[in-house]
Short mmCIF file of C-alpha atoms and ligand atoms in Angstrom, two decimals:
data_model
loop_
_atom_site.label_atom_id
_atom_site.label_comp_id
_atom_site.label_asym_id
_atom_site.label_seq_id
_atom_site.Cartn_x
_atom_site.Cartn_y
_atom_site.Cartn_z
CA MET A 1 -20.60 -5.96 27.86
CA SER A 2 -21.30 -7.50 24.47
CA ILE A 3 -23.52 -5.72 21.99
CA PRO A 4 -25.65 -7.57 19.43
CA GLU A 5 -23.84 -6.89 16.15
CA GLN A 6 -26.84 -5.92 14.07
CA ARG A 7 -28.55 -2.87 12.62
CA ARG A 8 -31.74 -2.07 14.49
CA ILE A 9 -33.79 1.11 14.21
CA VAL A 10 -36.25 1.55 17.08
CA THR A 11 -37.24 5.21 16.69
CA THR A 12 -39.37 6.56 13.81
CA VAL A 13 -36.52 8.81 12.76
CA ILE A 14 -32.83 9.12 13.61
CA PRO A 15 -31.94 11.07 15.72
CA GLY A 16 -34.51 9.75 18.19
CA PRO A 17 -36.11 11.88 20.93
CA LYS A 18 -33.41 11.36 23.56
CA SER A 19 -30.64 12.34 21.15
CA VAL A 20 -32.62 15.39 20.04
CA LYS A 21 -33.00 16.53 23.64
CA LEU A 22 -29.31 15.99 24.42
CA HIS A 23 -28.36 17.80 21.23
CA GLU A 24 -30.38 20.83 22.37
CA ARG A 25 -28.38 20.89 25.57
CA ARG A 26 -25.18 20.56 23.58
CA ARG A 27 -26.17 23.55 21.47
CA ALA A 28 -26.53 25.63 24.63
CA GLU A 29 -23.27 24.50 26.22
CA ILE A 30 -20.80 23.79 23.42
CA ALA A 31 -19.11 26.24 21.07
CA ASP A 32 -20.67 26.23 17.59
CA GLY A 33 -17.25 25.81 16.00
CA LEU A 34 -17.34 22.09 16.74
CA GLY A 35 -19.36 20.46 13.99
CA THR A 36 -21.14 17.10 14.05
CA THR A 37 -21.63 14.51 11.33
CA MET A 38 -24.56 12.59 12.82
CA PRO A 39 -26.32 14.18 15.78
CA VAL A 40 -26.88 11.04 17.84
CA PHE A 41 -25.54 10.51 21.36
CA ILE A 42 -23.84 7.16 21.84
CA ASP A 43 -24.49 4.95 24.80
CA ARG A 44 -22.31 1.93 23.94
CA ALA A 45 -20.16 0.83 21.04
CA GLY A 46 -18.13 -2.16 20.00
CA GLY A 47 -17.21 -4.24 16.97
CA GLY A 48 -19.09 -2.75 14.03
CA VAL A 49 -21.98 -1.21 15.95
CA LEU A 50 -22.78 2.07 17.71
CA VAL A 51 -25.79 2.00 20.06
CA ASP A 52 -27.38 5.38 20.65
CA VAL A 53 -29.24 6.58 23.75
CA ASP A 54 -32.57 5.78 22.09
CA GLY A 55 -31.51 2.17 21.49
CA ASN A 56 -30.83 2.43 17.74
CA HIS A 57 -28.07 0.08 16.60
CA ILE A 58 -26.10 1.88 13.92
CA ILE A 59 -23.61 0.20 11.58
CA ASP A 60 -20.27 1.94 11.99
CA LEU A 61 -18.50 2.66 8.69
CA ALA A 62 -16.43 5.47 10.21
CA SER A 63 -14.45 4.10 13.20
CA GLY A 64 -14.43 7.59 14.72
CA ILE A 65 -12.36 8.67 11.69
CA ALA A 66 -10.07 5.64 11.39
CA VAL A 67 -9.41 5.30 15.12
CA THR A 68 -11.33 2.25 16.35
CA SER A 69 -9.81 -0.22 13.89
CA VAL A 70 -9.99 -2.95 16.55
CA GLY A 71 -13.49 -1.82 17.56
CA ALA A 72 -14.52 0.81 20.11
CA SER A 73 -14.16 -1.51 23.07
CA HIS A 74 -11.78 -4.35 22.25
CA PRO A 75 -11.24 -6.72 25.22
CA ALA A 76 -7.43 -6.54 24.91
CA VAL A 77 -7.58 -2.73 24.99
CA VAL A 78 -10.03 -2.62 27.88
CA ARG A 79 -8.12 -5.18 29.95
CA ARG A 80 -4.76 -3.48 29.55
CA LEU A 81 -5.96 0.06 30.10
CA THR A 82 -7.98 -0.95 33.16
CA GLU A 83 -5.00 -2.71 34.71
CA GLN A 84 -2.83 0.31 33.99
CA ALA A 85 -5.36 2.79 35.40
CA GLU A 86 -5.44 0.77 38.63
CA ARG A 87 -1.63 0.98 38.90
CA PHE A 88 -1.28 4.68 37.99
CA THR A 89 -2.78 7.05 35.41
CA HIS A 90 0.05 9.55 34.94
CA THR A 91 3.56 10.43 35.92
CA CYS A 92 4.65 12.50 32.89
CA PHE A 93 7.33 10.55 31.05
CA LEU A 94 9.60 13.61 31.19
CA VAL A 95 9.52 13.39 34.99
CA THR A 96 9.65 9.65 35.76
CA GLU A 97 9.65 6.69 33.38
CA TYR A 98 7.38 3.67 32.81
CA ASP A 99 7.77 0.69 30.55
CA GLY A 100 4.53 1.03 28.54
CA PHE A 101 6.00 4.06 26.77
CA VAL A 102 9.11 2.07 25.81
CA ASP A 103 7.02 -0.95 24.78
CA VAL A 104 4.95 1.14 22.35
CA ALA A 105 8.10 2.75 20.94
CA ALA A 106 9.69 -0.68 20.45
CA ALA A 107 6.55 -1.95 18.71
CA LEU A 108 6.54 0.99 16.30
CA ASN A 109 10.28 0.65 15.64
CA ARG A 110 9.64 -3.00 14.79
CA LEU A 111 6.45 -2.54 12.71
CA THR A 112 7.32 0.49 10.56
CA PRO A 113 8.95 -0.13 7.14
CA GLY A 114 12.72 -0.54 6.86
CA ASP A 115 15.25 -2.52 8.89
CA HIS A 116 17.52 0.44 9.66
CA ALA A 117 18.08 1.70 13.23
CA LYS A 118 14.88 3.46 14.35
CA LYS A 119 13.68 5.43 17.33
CA THR A 120 10.30 6.76 18.40
CA ALA A 121 8.89 9.70 20.36
CA LEU A 122 5.30 9.59 21.64
CA PHE A 123 2.80 12.43 21.80
CA SER A 124 -0.98 12.71 22.21
CA THR A 125 -2.53 13.91 18.94
CA GLY A 126 -1.84 13.55 15.26
CA ALA A 127 -1.21 17.25 14.80
CA GLU A 128 1.37 17.14 17.59
CA ALA A 129 3.14 14.24 15.89
CA VAL A 130 3.34 16.21 12.62
CA GLU A 131 4.59 19.33 14.46
CA ASN A 132 7.30 17.27 16.13
CA ALA A 133 8.34 15.58 12.89
CA ILE A 134 8.95 19.09 11.53
CA LYS A 135 10.90 20.13 14.63
CA ILE A 136 13.07 17.05 14.25
CA ALA A 137 13.59 17.53 10.51
CA ARG A 138 14.47 21.21 10.97
CA THR A 139 16.97 20.47 13.72
CA ALA A 140 18.53 17.57 11.83
CA THR A 141 18.93 19.53 8.59
CA GLY A 142 19.35 23.08 9.89
CA ARG A 143 16.88 24.14 7.16
CA PRO A 144 13.53 25.94 7.47
CA ALA A 145 11.25 25.02 4.56
CA VAL A 146 8.51 22.41 4.56
CA VAL A 147 6.92 21.12 1.35
CA VAL A 148 3.41 19.69 1.37
CA LEU A 149 0.90 18.70 -1.30
CA GLY A 150 -2.37 20.03 -2.60
CA HIS A 151 -5.38 18.38 -0.89
CA ALA A 152 -3.19 17.66 2.15
CA TYR A 153 -4.55 17.41 5.67
CA HIS A 154 -2.13 17.48 8.59
CA GLY A 155 -4.09 18.97 11.50
CA ARG A 156 -5.61 22.05 13.08
CA THR A 157 -2.74 23.61 15.08
CA LEU A 158 -1.03 26.68 13.64
CA LEU A 159 1.76 24.80 11.86
CA THR A 160 -0.35 21.84 10.76
CA MET A 161 -3.28 24.03 9.71
CA SER A 162 -0.80 25.98 7.61
CA MET A 163 0.27 22.68 6.04
CA THR A 164 -3.35 21.66 5.42
CA ALA A 165 -4.60 22.65 1.98
CA LYS A 166 -8.30 23.33 2.34
CA ASN A 167 -9.44 26.77 3.44
CA VAL A 168 -13.05 26.33 4.66
CA PRO A 169 -13.49 25.09 7.36
CA TYR A 170 -9.91 24.50 8.49
CA LYS A 171 -8.22 27.85 7.87
CA GLN A 172 -10.82 30.53 7.20
CA GLY A 173 -10.27 33.42 9.61
CA PHE A 174 -7.45 31.67 11.48
CA GLY A 175 -4.43 33.27 9.82
CA PRO A 176 -1.78 34.59 9.62
CA PHE A 177 -0.32 31.19 8.96
CA ALA A 178 3.06 29.71 9.80
CA PRO A 179 5.80 30.73 7.34
CA GLU A 180 8.04 28.53 5.17
CA ILE A 181 5.29 26.16 4.00
CA TYR A 182 5.32 25.46 0.24
CA ARG A 183 2.82 23.43 -1.74
CA ALA A 184 3.34 21.13 -4.72
CA PRO A 185 0.38 19.73 -6.68
CA SER A 186 -1.11 16.46 -5.48
CA PRO A 187 -0.86 13.85 -8.25
CA TYR A 188 -4.65 13.26 -8.02
CA PRO A 189 -5.09 10.70 -10.81
CA TYR A 190 -8.82 11.28 -11.40
CA ARG A 191 -8.34 15.03 -11.73
CA TRP A 192 -4.88 15.23 -13.30
CA PRO A 193 -5.27 17.59 -16.28
CA SER A 194 -3.35 15.49 -18.84
CA GLY A 195 -4.79 12.17 -17.61
CA PRO A 196 -4.05 9.73 -14.80
CA GLU A 197 -1.25 8.02 -16.73
CA ASN A 198 0.81 11.24 -16.59
CA ALA A 199 0.12 12.11 -12.95
CA ALA A 200 3.19 10.43 -11.43
CA ALA A 201 5.80 11.80 -13.85
CA GLU A 202 4.30 15.29 -14.14
CA GLY A 203 3.55 15.48 -10.41
CA LEU A 204 7.17 14.66 -9.65
CA GLU A 205 8.39 17.15 -12.23
CA ALA A 206 6.28 19.89 -10.62
CA LEU A 207 7.58 19.00 -7.16
CA ARG A 208 11.20 19.07 -8.35
CA GLU A 209 10.68 22.38 -10.09
CA ILE A 210 9.08 24.04 -7.05
CA VAL A 211 11.79 22.77 -4.74
CA THR A 212 14.74 23.62 -6.96
CA THR A 213 13.58 26.89 -8.55
CA GLN A 214 11.30 28.48 -5.94
CA ILE A 215 12.70 27.34 -2.61
CA GLY A 216 16.15 25.91 -3.22
CA ALA A 217 16.63 22.27 -2.23
CA ASN A 218 19.26 23.28 0.34
CA ASN A 219 16.57 25.23 2.21
CA VAL A 220 14.10 22.34 2.48
CA ALA A 221 13.96 20.45 5.78
CA ALA A 222 11.11 18.09 4.91
CA ILE A 223 8.65 16.92 2.32
CA VAL A 224 5.52 15.68 4.07
CA ALA A 225 2.93 13.51 2.31
CA GLU A 226 0.06 11.23 3.26
CA PRO A 227 0.59 7.93 1.40
CA ILE A 228 -3.15 8.01 0.72
CA GLN A 229 -4.60 11.47 1.22
CA GLY A 230 -7.38 11.22 3.80
CA GLU A 231 -9.52 14.30 4.50
CA GLY A 232 -8.59 15.58 1.04
CA GLY A 233 -10.60 12.81 -0.63
CA PHE A 234 -8.99 9.38 -0.20
CA ILE A 235 -6.65 10.15 -3.06
CA VAL A 236 -4.38 7.22 -3.90
CA PRO A 237 -1.18 8.52 -5.52
CA PRO A 238 -0.29 6.99 -8.88
CA PRO A 239 2.20 4.09 -8.75
CA GLY A 240 5.79 5.28 -8.48
CA TYR A 241 5.01 8.77 -7.22
CA LEU A 242 5.88 8.20 -3.56
CA LYS A 243 9.02 6.32 -4.53
CA GLY A 244 10.01 9.26 -6.73
CA VAL A 245 9.45 11.70 -3.85
CA GLN A 246 11.55 9.56 -1.55
CA GLU A 247 14.41 9.36 -4.08
CA PHE A 248 14.31 13.09 -4.75
CA ALA A 249 14.33 13.81 -1.00
CA ASN A 250 17.27 11.46 -0.41
CA GLU A 251 19.21 13.03 -3.27
CA HIS A 252 18.98 16.46 -1.64
CA GLY A 253 19.28 15.57 2.04
CA ILE A 254 15.60 16.40 2.57
CA VAL A 255 13.71 14.43 5.24
CA PHE A 256 10.78 12.52 3.72
CA VAL A 257 7.95 12.34 6.26
CA ALA A 258 5.05 9.97 5.60
CA ASP A 259 1.98 11.12 7.51
CA GLU A 260 0.40 7.71 8.22
CA ILE A 261 -1.94 9.07 10.88
CA GLN A 262 -5.03 7.97 8.94
CA THR A 263 -3.51 5.16 6.83
CA GLY A 264 -1.26 3.46 9.39
CA LEU A 265 -1.68 0.32 11.51
CA ALA A 266 -3.37 -2.13 9.12
CA ARG A 267 -6.04 0.22 7.72
CA THR A 268 -5.04 -0.06 4.05
CA GLY A 269 -4.27 -3.79 3.98
CA ALA A 270 -0.62 -3.31 4.93
CA MET A 271 0.70 -2.39 8.34
CA PHE A 272 1.70 0.94 6.77
CA ALA A 273 0.42 2.30 3.45
CA CYS A 274 3.97 3.13 2.29
CA GLU A 275 4.59 -0.61 1.99
CA HIS A 276 2.23 -0.82 -1.02
CA GLU A 277 4.77 1.30 -2.88
CA GLY A 278 7.92 -0.22 -1.39
CA VAL A 279 8.75 3.13 0.18
CA VAL A 280 10.80 3.47 3.37
CA PRO A 281 10.26 7.00 4.72
CA ASP A 282 12.80 8.79 6.89
CA LEU A 283 10.10 9.62 9.46
CA ILE A 284 6.56 8.30 9.91
CA THR A 285 3.81 9.94 11.94
CA THR A 286 1.10 7.77 13.50
CA ALA A 287 -1.93 8.40 15.74
CA LYS A 288 -5.60 7.37 15.43
CA ALA A 289 -5.61 3.52 15.32
CA LEU A 290 -2.40 3.42 17.37
CA GLY A 291 -4.15 4.24 20.65
CA GLY A 292 -7.09 1.86 20.23
CA GLY A 293 -9.43 4.77 21.02
CA LEU A 294 -7.21 6.66 23.45
CA PRO A 295 -5.21 9.73 22.44
CA LEU A 296 -1.74 8.61 21.44
CA ALA A 297 0.53 9.68 18.58
CA ALA A 298 4.09 9.03 17.52
CA VAL A 299 6.99 10.01 15.33
CA THR A 300 9.10 7.02 14.32
CA GLY A 301 12.11 7.01 12.06
CA ARG A 302 15.81 7.00 11.39
CA ALA A 303 17.65 7.00 14.71
CA ASP A 304 20.17 9.60 13.51
CA LEU A 305 17.35 12.05 12.73
CA MET A 306 15.32 11.23 15.83
CA ASP A 307 18.36 11.91 18.03
CA ALA A 308 19.08 15.31 16.45
CA VAL A 309 17.05 17.25 19.03
CA PRO A 310 18.91 17.56 22.36
CA ALA A 311 17.30 16.30 25.59
CA GLY A 312 14.47 18.58 26.69
CA GLY A 313 13.62 19.74 23.17
CA LEU A 314 10.70 17.36 22.70
CA GLY A 315 7.89 16.51 25.05
CA GLY A 316 4.49 17.41 26.45
CA THR A 317 2.78 16.85 29.80
CA TYR A 318 0.59 14.06 28.47
CA ALA A 319 2.91 12.77 25.74
CA GLY A 320 2.70 8.96 25.79
CA ASN A 321 0.27 8.84 28.71
CA PRO A 322 0.52 5.43 30.44
CA VAL A 323 -3.17 4.54 30.04
CA ALA A 324 -3.01 5.43 26.33
CA CYS A 325 0.18 3.36 25.98
CA ALA A 326 -1.53 0.38 27.62
CA ALA A 327 -4.47 0.76 25.22
CA ALA A 328 -2.04 0.95 22.30
CA LEU A 329 -0.35 -2.28 23.35
CA GLY A 330 -3.79 -3.92 23.41
CA ALA A 331 -4.64 -2.53 19.97
CA ILE A 332 -1.32 -3.66 18.49
CA GLU A 333 -1.79 -7.09 20.07
CA ALA A 334 -5.26 -7.33 18.47
CA ILE A 335 -4.03 -6.14 15.07
CA GLU A 336 -1.27 -8.74 15.02
CA SER A 337 -2.97 -11.71 16.67
CA GLU A 338 -6.26 -11.33 14.79
CA GLY A 339 -4.65 -10.81 11.40
CA LEU A 340 -6.28 -7.41 10.86
CA VAL A 341 -3.96 -6.50 7.99
CA ASP A 342 -5.47 -9.41 6.07
CA ARG A 343 -8.95 -8.44 7.25
CA ALA A 344 -8.48 -5.02 5.69
CA ARG A 345 -7.60 -6.74 2.38
CA GLU A 346 -10.63 -8.97 2.70
CA ILE A 347 -12.81 -5.89 3.24
CA GLU A 348 -11.41 -4.37 0.04
CA ARG A 349 -12.09 -7.56 -1.94
CA ARG A 350 -15.61 -7.71 -0.60
CA VAL A 351 -16.63 -4.06 -0.91
CA LEU A 352 -14.66 -2.50 -3.77
CA PRO A 353 -16.29 -4.49 -6.63
CA ARG A 354 -19.75 -3.59 -5.35
CA LEU A 355 -18.87 0.09 -5.26
CA ALA A 356 -17.10 -0.10 -8.63
CA ALA A 357 -20.35 -1.36 -10.19
CA LEU A 358 -21.85 2.07 -9.45
CA VAL A 359 -19.43 3.87 -11.78
CA GLY A 360 -20.62 4.57 -15.31
CA PRO A 361 -20.91 7.30 -17.96
CA ASP A 362 -24.38 8.34 -16.71
CA SER A 363 -23.62 7.82 -13.07
CA VAL A 364 -23.19 10.31 -10.26
CA VAL A 365 -20.29 8.14 -9.14
CA GLY A 366 -17.26 9.32 -11.10
CA GLU A 367 -14.66 7.14 -9.43
CA VAL A 368 -14.30 4.51 -6.75
CA ARG A 369 -10.90 4.13 -5.13
CA GLY A 370 -8.92 3.26 -2.04
CA ARG A 371 -7.04 0.43 -0.44
CA GLY A 372 -7.99 -2.10 2.19
CA ALA A 373 -10.63 -0.73 4.53
CA MET A 374 -10.05 2.85 3.34
CA LEU A 375 -12.44 3.10 0.38
CA ALA A 376 -14.28 5.98 -1.23
CA LEU A 377 -16.75 7.09 -3.90
CA GLU A 378 -16.32 10.43 -5.65
CA PHE A 379 -19.58 12.07 -6.75
CA VAL A 380 -19.81 14.18 -9.90
CA ARG A 381 -22.38 15.57 -12.35
CA PRO A 382 -22.98 12.62 -14.70
CA GLY A 383 -20.77 12.64 -17.76
CA THR A 384 -18.40 15.26 -16.29
CA ARG A 385 -15.85 15.53 -13.52
CA ARG A 386 -17.67 18.46 -11.94
CA PRO A 387 -17.89 17.80 -8.18
CA ALA A 388 -21.37 17.05 -6.80
CA PRO A 389 -21.11 17.68 -3.03
CA ASP A 390 -24.90 17.96 -2.77
CA VAL A 391 -25.29 14.39 -4.06
CA ALA A 392 -22.67 13.08 -1.62
CA ARG A 393 -24.49 14.91 1.18
CA ALA A 394 -27.86 13.44 0.15
CA VAL A 395 -26.45 9.90 0.03
CA VAL A 396 -24.83 10.31 3.45
CA ALA A 397 -28.14 11.62 4.84
CA ARG A 398 -30.01 8.58 3.51
CA CYS A 399 -27.45 6.25 5.05
CA HIS A 400 -27.79 8.01 8.38
CA GLU A 401 -31.60 7.78 8.23
CA ALA A 402 -31.22 4.05 7.62
CA GLY A 403 -28.79 3.57 10.52
CA VAL A 404 -25.50 3.42 8.66
CA LEU A 405 -22.79 5.89 9.66
CA THR A 406 -20.77 7.12 6.68
CA LEU A 407 -18.54 10.19 6.42
CA GLN A 408 -18.02 12.79 3.72
CA CYS A 409 -14.62 14.17 2.82
CA GLY A 410 -12.71 15.74 -0.07
CA THR A 411 -11.53 19.20 -0.97
CA PHE A 412 -14.79 19.63 -2.90
CA GLY A 413 -16.88 17.84 -0.24
CA ASN A 414 -17.99 15.34 -2.89
CA VAL A 415 -16.45 12.12 -1.57
CA ILE A 416 -18.03 9.50 0.69
CA ARG A 417 -15.43 7.49 2.57
CA LEU A 418 -15.73 4.14 4.24
CA LEU A 419 -13.56 3.40 7.27
CA PRO A 420 -15.20 0.41 8.96
CA PRO A 421 -13.65 -1.09 12.07
CA LEU A 422 -11.45 -3.94 10.81
CA VAL A 423 -13.24 -6.31 13.20
CA ILE A 424 -16.70 -5.63 11.73
CA PRO A 425 -18.57 -8.89 10.96
CA MET A 426 -18.64 -9.35 7.17
CA GLU A 427 -22.45 -9.74 7.02
CA LEU A 428 -22.87 -6.47 8.88
CA LEU A 429 -20.43 -4.79 6.51
CA ASP A 430 -22.38 -6.19 3.54
CA GLU A 431 -25.60 -4.83 5.00
CA GLY A 432 -24.02 -1.40 5.47
CA VAL A 433 -22.85 -1.45 1.85
CA ASP A 434 -26.35 -2.60 0.73
CA VAL A 435 -27.77 0.55 2.33
CA LEU A 436 -25.13 2.75 0.72
CA VAL A 437 -25.59 1.22 -2.74
CA GLU A 438 -29.36 1.53 -2.45
CA ALA A 439 -28.98 5.18 -1.39
CA VAL A 440 -26.81 5.93 -4.45
CA ARG A 441 -29.23 4.14 -6.81
CA SER A 442 -32.23 5.95 -5.38
CA ILE A 443 -30.60 9.30 -6.10
CA ARG A 444 -29.28 8.93 -9.62
N1 LIG B 1 -2.74 13.88 9.60
C1 LIG B 1 -3.37 12.42 7.73
O1 LIG B 1 -5.95 12.39 8.93
C2 LIG B 1 -6.63 13.76 11.38
C3 LIG B 1 -9.40 15.16 11.40
C4 LIG B 1 -10.63 15.35 12.18
P1 LIG B 1 -5.35 14.88 15.05
N2 LIG B 1 -7.76 13.56 10.54
C5 LIG B 1 -9.08 13.72 11.15
C6 LIG B 1 -10.97 16.82 12.29
O2 LIG B 1 -11.76 17.30 11.44
O3 LIG B 1 -10.41 17.51 13.15
C7 LIG B 1 -5.25 13.77 10.75
C8 LIG B 1 -4.98 13.09 9.55
C9 LIG B 1 -3.69 13.15 9.01
C10 LIG B 1 -2.97 14.54 10.74
C11 LIG B 1 -4.22 14.50 11.36
C12 LIG B 1 -4.40 15.25 12.64
O4 LIG B 1 -4.63 14.37 13.71
O5 LIG B 1 -5.23 13.71 15.99
O6 LIG B 1 -6.77 15.22 14.69
O7 LIG B 1 -4.58 16.06 15.51
#
């Protein structure tokens, strides 16, 4: 079913009456702990558009948090998952095998950086992939400690929540946390105390010092980093930082894990964001865009590490579900055959200069940053770096009123992030950015 790829508002306000009514029912039935960004119920979605139950056509600049890179209903995904569902929906790969699982693993072994021998294990969610990367690194090294960065986000399970930096809403009240997690400062260029030009060298120095003096390098199983920090604020590390982390890890037999769950599979204008820095991680976690909308996650990396855990040590009932694997093969096919890595670069070229024009000494926009189709604006009090989450919230609200779905993020809640589907028509993307730019201008 094809959807007209245009913005169209048919109710006097968004959410319209049908969404409001459904939301009331939700409030009665669903636990309050699950938040919502835009309280509209979706009827159909595809390409760059979400159609709600009231008939509003909303421009999608979120992709369900970087998941629907090929669109919410790509024909290659739909065809493959339908065929698979008609054959069988589940066997549990730990019980009996099927080739879709192996095909996805082979694709990830081929697409991830580095030409060394690689292997893959599939799971269902991003958090599970991170958990398993840690299990593998701990077994392979025989060491307990895990080092993560400030502003990190790795998930909501006990281990990954412990690795996540931000307290409210991810951790508050949920402790005690998993032990043996240590945190080094994120080399956040915009907020680095001695200036962005020192962030890489000083960030690396701080990491080395924490590892060698506080933990002991011989106790560290893994250093885990997002090559662009996602939930933490779309923080692009300064050039050379990731390479420095990788070298330091190699030097001490520490497993370097790149969490590419948000950045991976074409999003940043490279198949994997590590490639921008010429970094070849020991292990890479993927999820989100991998499954083309279905829950699928993976750990891919050095075969010697991946084989460290004996048979039976890794798994999960739904790990690498056949329908999700079929969807993933469709998504990978679309990414490769439609040149979506280049599309992400084109999106950056088209959008970034328009956002950059909003930055200025009297502006509420302190910095614009990102790569490919992973772009963000950081809001501050004009003339300072003081975070302005209220301004970000107000801009997001205006976008939503005008039928453009944008998301907030950041440790301080003051960042608006753009994650459009990579297949979004360029005119529709331009129109979405028009609305965003207008919303920013109307506020400052
Ligand atoms: N690692 C880098 O971005 C998920 C979180 C949504 P799961 N980010 C979206 C929310 O608020 O729950 C994410 C990520 C990175 C790990 C994860 C976790 O992936 O599939 O949500 O478990």
